[in-house]
Amino acid sequence: MSSTVLLKKDLVPNEVPDLEEILSQSRKEAQGLSVGTTLFMKEYGVRSEAEYKMKMAKKGKVMHHAHIGWNSWEETAKGFRYIYEELKKRDVVLDRFGVALDWVMGVPEQYRDKVMKGGSLIFETPEEWAAVGQVVPIQPHFGDHMIGSLNSTENVKLALNAGVTCMGNIAQYYTYEYPGVPISKEDRVINMCTAIGIMGLFRDQGAVIHSNLDDGFGAMFHDLANMTGWAMMERYLVEELLGGRLSHCFGNLFSDPILRIIFLMVNNAINKYQTPGSMMYGNTIDFSSDYDRNYGALCSFVLADSCAELLFPSGHAVTPIPITEAIRIPSADEIIQVHVTANMLEHKAHYYKAFLDVEKLKAQRDILLQGGKVFFERLMNGLDDIGVDTKNPCEMFLALKAMGPARMEELYGAGKEDPRAMRGHIPIKPTDIVANIGKRRDEICDSIDNLANSLTGVNAVVGATDVHEFGKEIVKAVLQEAGATVFDLGANVTPDEVVDTVVETGSHFILMSTFNGIALTYGKTLLKDLKEKGLGDTTIIMGGLLNENMKGESLPVNVDKELTELGIICSASADELVDIIKDHM
């Protein structure tokens, strides 16, 4: 793509079906399909989770969501039962389980031998799909590798049959890739749009499409006003074109508790069809290996989210994050622990809510809404100007993904233009991720003696094996402050991409962040590929969640020892990276 001229052929190089062809295919796929009934629906006398949420919101009840991430159906079902029974003993109601599905689930069955298994759940049989809502009266939610993956349509049909009425994740279409699977980007988007169309056909039965803004391009915008406009764009594509009903999730990358409340208000304001929310996810960027500090972060966002739902009920479930999640997959007891804590915080939120300055919150909401509208309209007009059919969802999805959030902000950002600002615009309201990266970078840099120019002449390749880029961005910022030349490969980086970049740039250091349960396999593959190119002396540093799914284990296990034995350096903190690199220069 040209750096100065935006052309349709660069964004949408091939023909794709129009809207009516997609909707016709959706109707065909939906023939004979019905929504199953879960134990949750029977328990509460509802036909869908959406119906339940609307009832609870009217009653002023705050709902709760737990993220479950075990790697077999047997362990998952066992965990469902144990968590439900233990919480019931303590008079704590859990409304929904978010089942963490492995990325293999986003790949059609005939191609699954081409991808490495991660550390999350893979349904092996139709019976396992069908059983997910029949274990306990807590509603299952599928947020990963469903709509937006390579297997969107098949997954939607299986999930609806199982009684799962809220599923995602539209945002992952933009940021999750499946290397090695021979499916074109056009076929992927056609399959996804067909799945959205199917969900639209079942909207009156409570089918809701989930999109976690912090899993997709939303996490990559620098300006929260532009992120608001992006949420408007996703609603336009899903609701106005394809007839679905969309729920936006957010929170992973929102550290400021008051900003969480404001952004919920923003979501309510753009929610034309008053679709119940899926969940507000917990703030994960403040979590670290310091469990005591994690408790503070937990309480700050759960209290804010509870107040938000009491004041501005939207149906979003509050999601307390187990304090161990930054280090490893939490146990059932750790999930129980934070839900008991959240239950107490909800009770206390009733005292806080009356003293929040609602008018001040509304004023901040309106600033974001105004900026969001500017960004949305500029983006729509820009695409129309170059010939993208803004009534064709396939063309729109392809064009937006090809453009990327950085280019969108540069061309259409709502903030005041300033050539000295990142992406050429001063943010109306910087996102927490941008503010936190800058703050953390400054803290680390201030703690390192004689940092300036200490890595001048060093070439380093950085990347993430998955969509989680927060740690990578901090590493990149610190290395650049030290004078290193950094080649940033972004997210979802494959080992061969890393090796190719090492060859092209003459880099001697590789720094990879990983959170998707493939650390050891990735490290071994990277080492093998480097040695084949005669680059075995390249220094590899890995950080993040260094674990892997091991045979005979119900949870992914830490693999620091195994990686170290291979000669890979395991780092838990960006503070130490400059010294590590100096020691290996």
Coordinates of C-alpha atoms in Angstrom, one line a residue, residues 24-405:
S24 CA -29.2 -15.4 0.9
Q25 CA -26.4 -17.8 2.0
S26 CA -27.2 -17.0 5.7
R27 CA -30.8 -18.0 5.1
K28 CA -29.7 -21.2 3.4
E29 CA -27.3 -22.2 6.2
A30 CA -30.0 -21.4 8.9
Q31 CA -32.5 -23.9 7.5
G32 CA -33.4 -26.5 10.1
L33 CA -31.4 -24.6 12.8
S34 CA -32.9 -24.0 16.2
V35 CA -31.7 -22.5 19.5
G36 CA -31.2 -25.1 22.2
T37 CA -32.3 -24.8 25.8
T38 CA -29.7 -24.7 28.5
L39 CA -30.2 -25.5 32.2
F40 CA -29.8 -21.8 32.8
M41 CA -32.8 -21.0 30.6
K42 CA -34.9 -23.6 32.4
E43 CA -33.8 -22.4 35.8
Y44 CA -34.8 -18.8 35.1
G45 CA -37.7 -19.4 32.7
V46 CA -36.2 -17.5 29.8
R47 CA -35.6 -18.3 26.1
S48 CA -32.2 -16.6 25.9
E49 CA -29.5 -14.9 28.0
A50 CA -30.6 -11.6 26.5
E51 CA -34.1 -12.0 27.9
Y52 CA -32.7 -12.8 31.3
K53 CA -30.3 -9.8 31.2
M54 CA -33.1 -7.4 30.3
K55 CA -35.1 -8.6 33.3
M56 CA -32.2 -8.4 35.7
A57 CA -31.2 -4.9 34.5
K58 CA -34.8 -3.7 35.2
K59 CA -34.5 -5.1 38.7
G60 CA -31.1 -3.4 39.3
K61 CA -29.2 -6.6 39.6
V62 CA -25.5 -6.6 38.8
M63 CA -24.6 -9.7 36.9
H64 CA -21.2 -11.5 37.0
H65 CA -19.0 -13.3 34.5
A66 CA -16.2 -15.9 35.0
H67 CA -13.6 -16.7 32.4
I68 CA -12.8 -20.4 32.3
G69 CA -9.7 -21.7 30.6
W70 CA -9.1 -25.4 31.1
N71 CA -7.9 -27.6 28.2
S72 CA -10.3 -30.6 28.2
W73 CA -14.0 -30.9 28.3
E74 CA -13.8 -33.2 31.3
E75 CA -11.9 -30.7 33.4
T76 CA -14.1 -27.9 32.2
A77 CA -17.3 -29.7 33.2
K78 CA -15.7 -30.6 36.6
G79 CA -14.8 -27.0 37.1
F80 CA -18.3 -25.8 36.2
R81 CA -19.8 -28.0 38.9
Y82 CA -17.2 -27.2 41.6
I83 CA -17.4 -23.4 41.1
Y84 CA -21.2 -23.4 41.0
E85 CA -21.6 -25.6 44.1
E86 CA -19.0 -23.6 46.1
L87 CA -20.4 -20.2 45.2
K88 CA -24.0 -21.4 46.0
K89 CA -22.9 -22.4 49.5
R90 CA -21.7 -18.8 50.0
D91 CA -24.9 -17.2 48.5
V92 CA -23.0 -15.9 45.5
V93 CA -24.8 -16.0 42.1
L94 CA -22.6 -16.4 39.0
D95 CA -24.6 -15.7 35.9
R96 CA -22.4 -16.7 33.0
F97 CA -19.2 -18.7 32.2
G98 CA -17.0 -17.4 29.4
V99 CA -15.4 -20.6 27.9
A100 CA -11.9 -20.0 26.6
L101 CA -11.8 -21.9 23.3
D102 CA -8.5 -22.8 21.7
W103 CA -7.5 -21.1 18.5
V104 CA -7.8 -24.6 16.8
M105 CA -11.5 -24.1 17.2
G106 CA -11.3 -21.2 14.7
V107 CA -10.0 -23.6 12.0
P108 CA -12.2 -26.0 9.9
E109 CA -11.7 -29.6 11.0
Q110 CA -10.0 -30.7 7.8
Y111 CA -7.2 -28.2 8.4
R112 CA -6.6 -28.6 12.2
D113 CA -3.5 -30.7 11.7
K114 CA -1.8 -27.5 10.3
V115 CA -1.9 -25.5 13.5
M116 CA -0.3 -26.0 16.9
K117 CA -2.7 -26.7 19.7
G118 CA -2.7 -24.0 22.4
G119 CA -3.6 -24.3 26.0
S120 CA -7.4 -23.9 25.9
L121 CA -10.5 -26.0 25.3
I122 CA -11.1 -27.9 22.0
F123 CA -14.5 -29.6 21.6
E124 CA -13.7 -33.0 20.1
T125 CA -17.3 -34.2 19.5
P126 CA -20.8 -32.8 18.8
E127 CA -21.8 -34.3 22.1
E128 CA -19.3 -32.0 23.9
W129 CA -20.8 -29.0 22.2
A130 CA -24.3 -30.1 23.2
A131 CA -23.3 -30.7 26.8
V132 CA -21.8 -27.2 27.5
G133 CA -25.1 -25.8 28.7
Q134 CA -26.3 -28.9 30.5
V135 CA -23.9 -29.1 33.4
V136 CA -25.0 -26.3 35.8
P137 CA -27.5 -23.4 35.5
I138 CA -24.9 -20.9 34.5
Q139 CA -25.1 -19.6 30.9
P140 CA -22.1 -20.4 28.7
H141 CA -20.6 -17.7 26.5
F142 CA -18.1 -18.3 23.7
G143 CA -15.9 -15.3 23.2
D144 CA -12.9 -16.6 21.3
H145 CA -12.4 -18.1 17.8
M146 CA -16.0 -18.2 16.8
I147 CA -17.4 -15.4 14.6
G148 CA -14.4 -13.8 12.9
S149 CA -12.4 -17.0 12.7
L150 CA -11.9 -19.2 9.7
N151 CA -14.8 -21.4 11.0
S152 CA -17.4 -18.8 11.8
T153 CA -20.5 -20.4 10.2
E154 CA -20.0 -23.9 11.4
N155 CA -19.2 -22.7 14.9
V156 CA -22.3 -20.5 15.1
K157 CA -24.6 -23.3 14.1
L158 CA -23.1 -25.7 16.7
A159 CA -23.3 -23.0 19.4
L160 CA -26.9 -22.0 18.7
N161 CA -27.9 -25.7 18.8
A162 CA -26.2 -25.9 22.2
G163 CA -28.2 -23.0 23.5
V164 CA -25.4 -20.5 23.5
T165 CA -27.0 -17.2 22.4
C166 CA -24.2 -14.8 23.0
M167 CA -20.9 -15.4 21.1
G168 CA -18.1 -13.5 19.4
N169 CA -15.7 -12.3 18.7
I170 CA -15.9 -9.8 15.8
A171 CA -12.9 -7.9 17.0
Q172 CA -10.7 -11.0 16.5
Y173 CA -11.2 -10.9 12.7
Y174 CA -8.9 -8.0 12.6
T175 CA -6.1 -9.2 14.8
Y176 CA -6.2 -13.1 15.0
E177 CA -4.5 -15.0 12.3
Y178 CA -4.2 -18.7 11.6
P179 CA -0.9 -19.2 9.8
G180 CA -0.5 -22.2 7.5
V181 CA -4.3 -22.7 6.8
P182 CA -5.0 -22.5 3.1
I183 CA -8.1 -20.2 3.3
S184 CA -8.1 -16.9 1.5
K185 CA -8.9 -13.6 3.2
E186 CA -11.9 -13.3 1.0
D187 CA -13.3 -16.7 2.0
R188 CA -12.7 -15.9 5.6
V189 CA -14.7 -12.7 5.5
I190 CA -17.5 -14.3 3.4
N191 CA -17.8 -17.1 6.0
M192 CA -17.8 -14.5 8.9
C193 CA -20.5 -12.3 7.2
T194 CA -22.6 -15.4 6.6
A195 CA -22.3 -16.3 10.3
I196 CA -23.3 -12.7 11.3
G197 CA -26.3 -13.0 9.0
I198 CA -27.4 -16.3 10.7
M199 CA -27.2 -14.6 14.1
G200 CA -29.3 -11.8 12.6
L201 CA -32.0 -14.3 11.6
F202 CA -32.2 -15.4 15.3
R203 CA -32.1 -11.9 16.8
D204 CA -35.7 -12.1 18.0
Q205 CA -34.7 -15.2 19.9
G206 CA -32.0 -13.4 21.7
A207 CA -29.0 -14.1 19.5
V208 CA -26.3 -11.5 20.4
I209 CA -22.9 -11.0 18.7
H210 CA -20.1 -10.2 21.0
S211 CA -17.1 -8.0 20.1
N212 CA -14.4 -7.3 22.6
L213 CA -12.9 -4.0 21.5
D214 CA -9.7 -4.7 23.5
D215 CA -9.1 -7.9 21.5
G216 CA -9.1 -6.1 18.2
F217 CA -8.3 -2.8 16.6
G218 CA -9.9 -1.0 19.5
A219 CA -6.8 -1.8 21.6
M220 CA -4.5 -0.2 19.0
F221 CA -6.1 3.2 18.7
H222 CA -4.4 6.0 20.6
D223 CA -7.4 8.2 21.0
L224 CA -10.5 7.0 22.8
A225 CA -12.7 9.2 20.7
N226 CA -11.5 7.3 17.6
M227 CA -12.1 4.0 19.4
T228 CA -15.7 5.3 20.0
G229 CA -16.0 5.9 16.3
W230 CA -14.7 2.5 15.6
A231 CA -17.4 1.0 17.8
M232 CA -19.9 2.9 15.7
M233 CA -18.4 1.4 12.6
E234 CA -18.7 -2.2 14.0
R235 CA -22.3 -1.5 14.9
Y236 CA -23.0 -0.2 11.4
L237 CA -21.5 -3.3 9.7
V238 CA -23.2 -5.9 12.0
E239 CA -26.5 -4.2 12.7
E240 CA -27.4 -1.9 9.8
L241 CA -26.0 -4.1 7.0
L242 CA -26.2 -7.7 8.2
G243 CA -29.1 -7.4 10.6
G244 CA -27.4 -8.8 13.7
R245 CA -27.4 -7.4 17.2
L246 CA -24.1 -6.4 18.6
S247 CA -22.7 -6.2 22.2
H248 CA -19.5 -4.4 22.8
C249 CA -17.2 -5.7 25.5
F250 CA -14.3 -3.7 26.8
G251 CA -12.2 -3.3 29.9
N252 CA -9.0 -5.4 29.5
L253 CA -7.0 -2.3 28.7
F254 CA -9.0 0.3 30.8
S255 CA -7.0 1.1 34.0
D256 CA -8.8 4.2 35.0
P257 CA -11.9 3.1 36.9
I258 CA -13.8 6.3 36.2
L259 CA -13.0 6.0 32.5
R260 CA -14.6 2.6 32.6
I261 CA -17.9 4.1 33.8
I262 CA -17.7 6.8 31.1
F263 CA -17.1 4.3 28.3
L264 CA -20.0 2.2 29.4
M265 CA -22.1 5.3 29.1
V266 CA -20.7 5.8 25.6
N267 CA -21.7 2.3 24.7
N268 CA -25.2 2.8 26.0
A269 CA -25.5 6.0 23.9
I270 CA -24.6 4.3 20.6
N271 CA -26.6 1.1 21.3
K272 CA -29.5 1.9 19.0
Y273 CA -31.4 -1.4 19.5
Q274 CA -30.7 -1.5 23.3
T275 CA -29.0 -4.9 23.0
P276 CA -27.9 -6.3 26.4
G277 CA -24.2 -6.1 26.9
S278 CA -22.0 -9.2 27.2
M279 CA -19.5 -8.2 29.9
M280 CA -17.1 -5.6 31.1
Y281 CA -13.8 -7.4 31.2
G282 CA -11.4 -6.9 34.1
N283 CA -8.5 -4.5 33.9
T284 CA -5.5 -6.8 33.1
I285 CA -2.8 -4.2 32.4
D286 CA -2.4 -3.4 36.1
F287 CA -1.9 -7.1 37.0
S288 CA 1.6 -8.4 37.6
S289 CA 3.4 -11.1 39.7
D290 CA 2.7 -9.0 42.8
Y291 CA -0.5 -10.6 44.0
D292 CA -1.0 -8.1 46.8
R293 CA -1.1 -5.2 44.4
N294 CA -3.4 -7.2 42.1
Y295 CA -6.0 -7.2 44.9
G296 CA -5.9 -3.4 44.7
A297 CA -6.5 -3.4 41.0
L298 CA -9.2 -6.0 41.3
C299 CA -11.2 -3.9 43.8
S300 CA -10.8 -0.7 41.9
F301 CA -12.4 -1.9 38.7
V302 CA -15.0 -4.2 40.2
L303 CA -16.3 -1.4 42.4
A304 CA -16.4 1.0 39.4
D305 CA -18.1 -1.5 37.1
S306 CA -20.6 -2.3 39.8
C307 CA -21.4 1.4 40.2
A308 CA -21.7 1.7 36.5
E309 CA -24.2 -1.0 36.2
L310 CA -26.3 0.3 39.1
L311 CA -26.4 3.8 37.6
F312 CA -26.5 3.0 33.9
P313 CA -27.8 -0.6 33.6
S314 CA -26.7 -2.2 30.3
G315 CA -26.7 -5.9 30.9
H316 CA -22.9 -6.1 30.9
A317 CA -21.7 -8.6 33.5
V318 CA -18.9 -7.6 35.8
T319 CA -15.8 -9.8 35.4
P320 CA -13.4 -10.1 38.4
I321 CA -10.0 -11.3 37.3
P322 CA -8.2 -13.9 39.6
I323 CA -5.1 -12.4 41.0
T324 CA -2.9 -15.1 39.5
E325 CA -4.0 -14.6 35.9
A326 CA -0.9 -12.6 34.9
I327 CA 1.3 -15.5 35.8
R328 CA -0.7 -18.7 35.1
I329 CA -4.2 -20.0 34.3
P330 CA -6.2 -19.6 37.5
S331 CA -7.5 -22.6 39.5
A332 CA -11.2 -23.1 40.3
D333 CA -10.6 -22.0 43.9
E334 CA -9.0 -18.7 42.7
I335 CA -12.0 -18.0 40.5
I336 CA -14.3 -18.6 43.5
Q337 CA -12.2 -16.3 45.6
V338 CA -12.5 -13.3 43.4
H339 CA -16.2 -13.8 42.9
V340 CA -16.8 -13.8 46.6
T341 CA -14.7 -10.6 46.8
A342 CA -16.8 -9.1 43.9
N343 CA -20.0 -10.0 45.7
M344 CA -18.9 -8.0 48.7
L345 CA -17.8 -5.1 46.5
E346 CA -21.2 -5.0 44.8
H347 CA -22.9 -4.5 48.1
K348 CA -20.6 -1.6 48.9
A349 CA -21.1 -0.1 45.5
H350 CA -24.6 0.9 46.5
Y351 CA -23.1 3.4 49.0
Y352 CA -20.7 4.9 46.4
K353 CA -23.1 5.4 43.5
A354 CA -25.1 8.2 44.9
F355 CA -22.0 10.3 45.3
L356 CA -20.7 10.1 41.8
D357 CA -21.0 13.3 39.8
V358 CA -23.3 12.1 37.0
E359 CA -23.3 15.4 35.2
K360 CA -19.5 15.4 35.0
L361 CA -19.5 11.9 33.7
K362 CA -22.1 12.8 31.0
A363 CA -19.9 15.8 29.9
Q364 CA -17.0 13.4 29.3
R365 CA -19.2 10.9 27.6
D366 CA -20.5 13.6 25.2
I367 CA -16.9 14.7 24.3
L368 CA -16.1 11.1 23.2
L369 CA -19.4 10.8 21.4
Q370 CA -18.8 13.9 19.4
G371 CA -15.3 12.9 18.5
G372 CA -16.4 9.4 17.7
K373 CA -19.0 10.7 15.2
V374 CA -16.4 12.8 13.5
F375 CA -14.1 9.8 13.1
F376 CA -16.9 7.5 11.9
E377 CA -18.1 10.0 9.3
R378 CA -14.6 10.8 8.0
L379 CA -13.8 7.0 7.7
M380 CA -17.0 6.3 5.9
N381 CA -16.5 9.2 3.5
G382 CA -12.9 8.3 2.9
L383 CA -13.8 4.7 1.9
D384 CA -16.6 5.9 -0.3
D385 CA -14.3 8.4 -2.0
I386 CA -11.9 5.7 -3.2
G387 CA -14.8 3.4 -4.4
V388 CA -15.2 1.0 -1.6
D389 CA -18.9 -0.1 -1.5
T390 CA -20.0 1.0 2.0
K391 CA -23.2 -1.1 1.6
N392 CA -21.1 -4.3 1.0
P393 CA -20.0 -5.8 4.4
C394 CA -17.4 -8.0 2.8
E395 CA -15.7 -5.1 1.0
M396 CA -15.9 -3.0 4.2
F397 CA -14.4 -5.7 6.5
L398 CA -11.6 -6.3 4.0
A399 CA -10.8 -2.6 3.5
L400 CA -10.8 -1.8 7.2
K401 CA -8.5 -4.7 8.1
A402 CA -6.1 -3.8 5.3
M403 CA -6.0 -0.2 6.3
G404 CA -5.3 -0.9 10.0
P405 CA -5.9 1.4 13.0

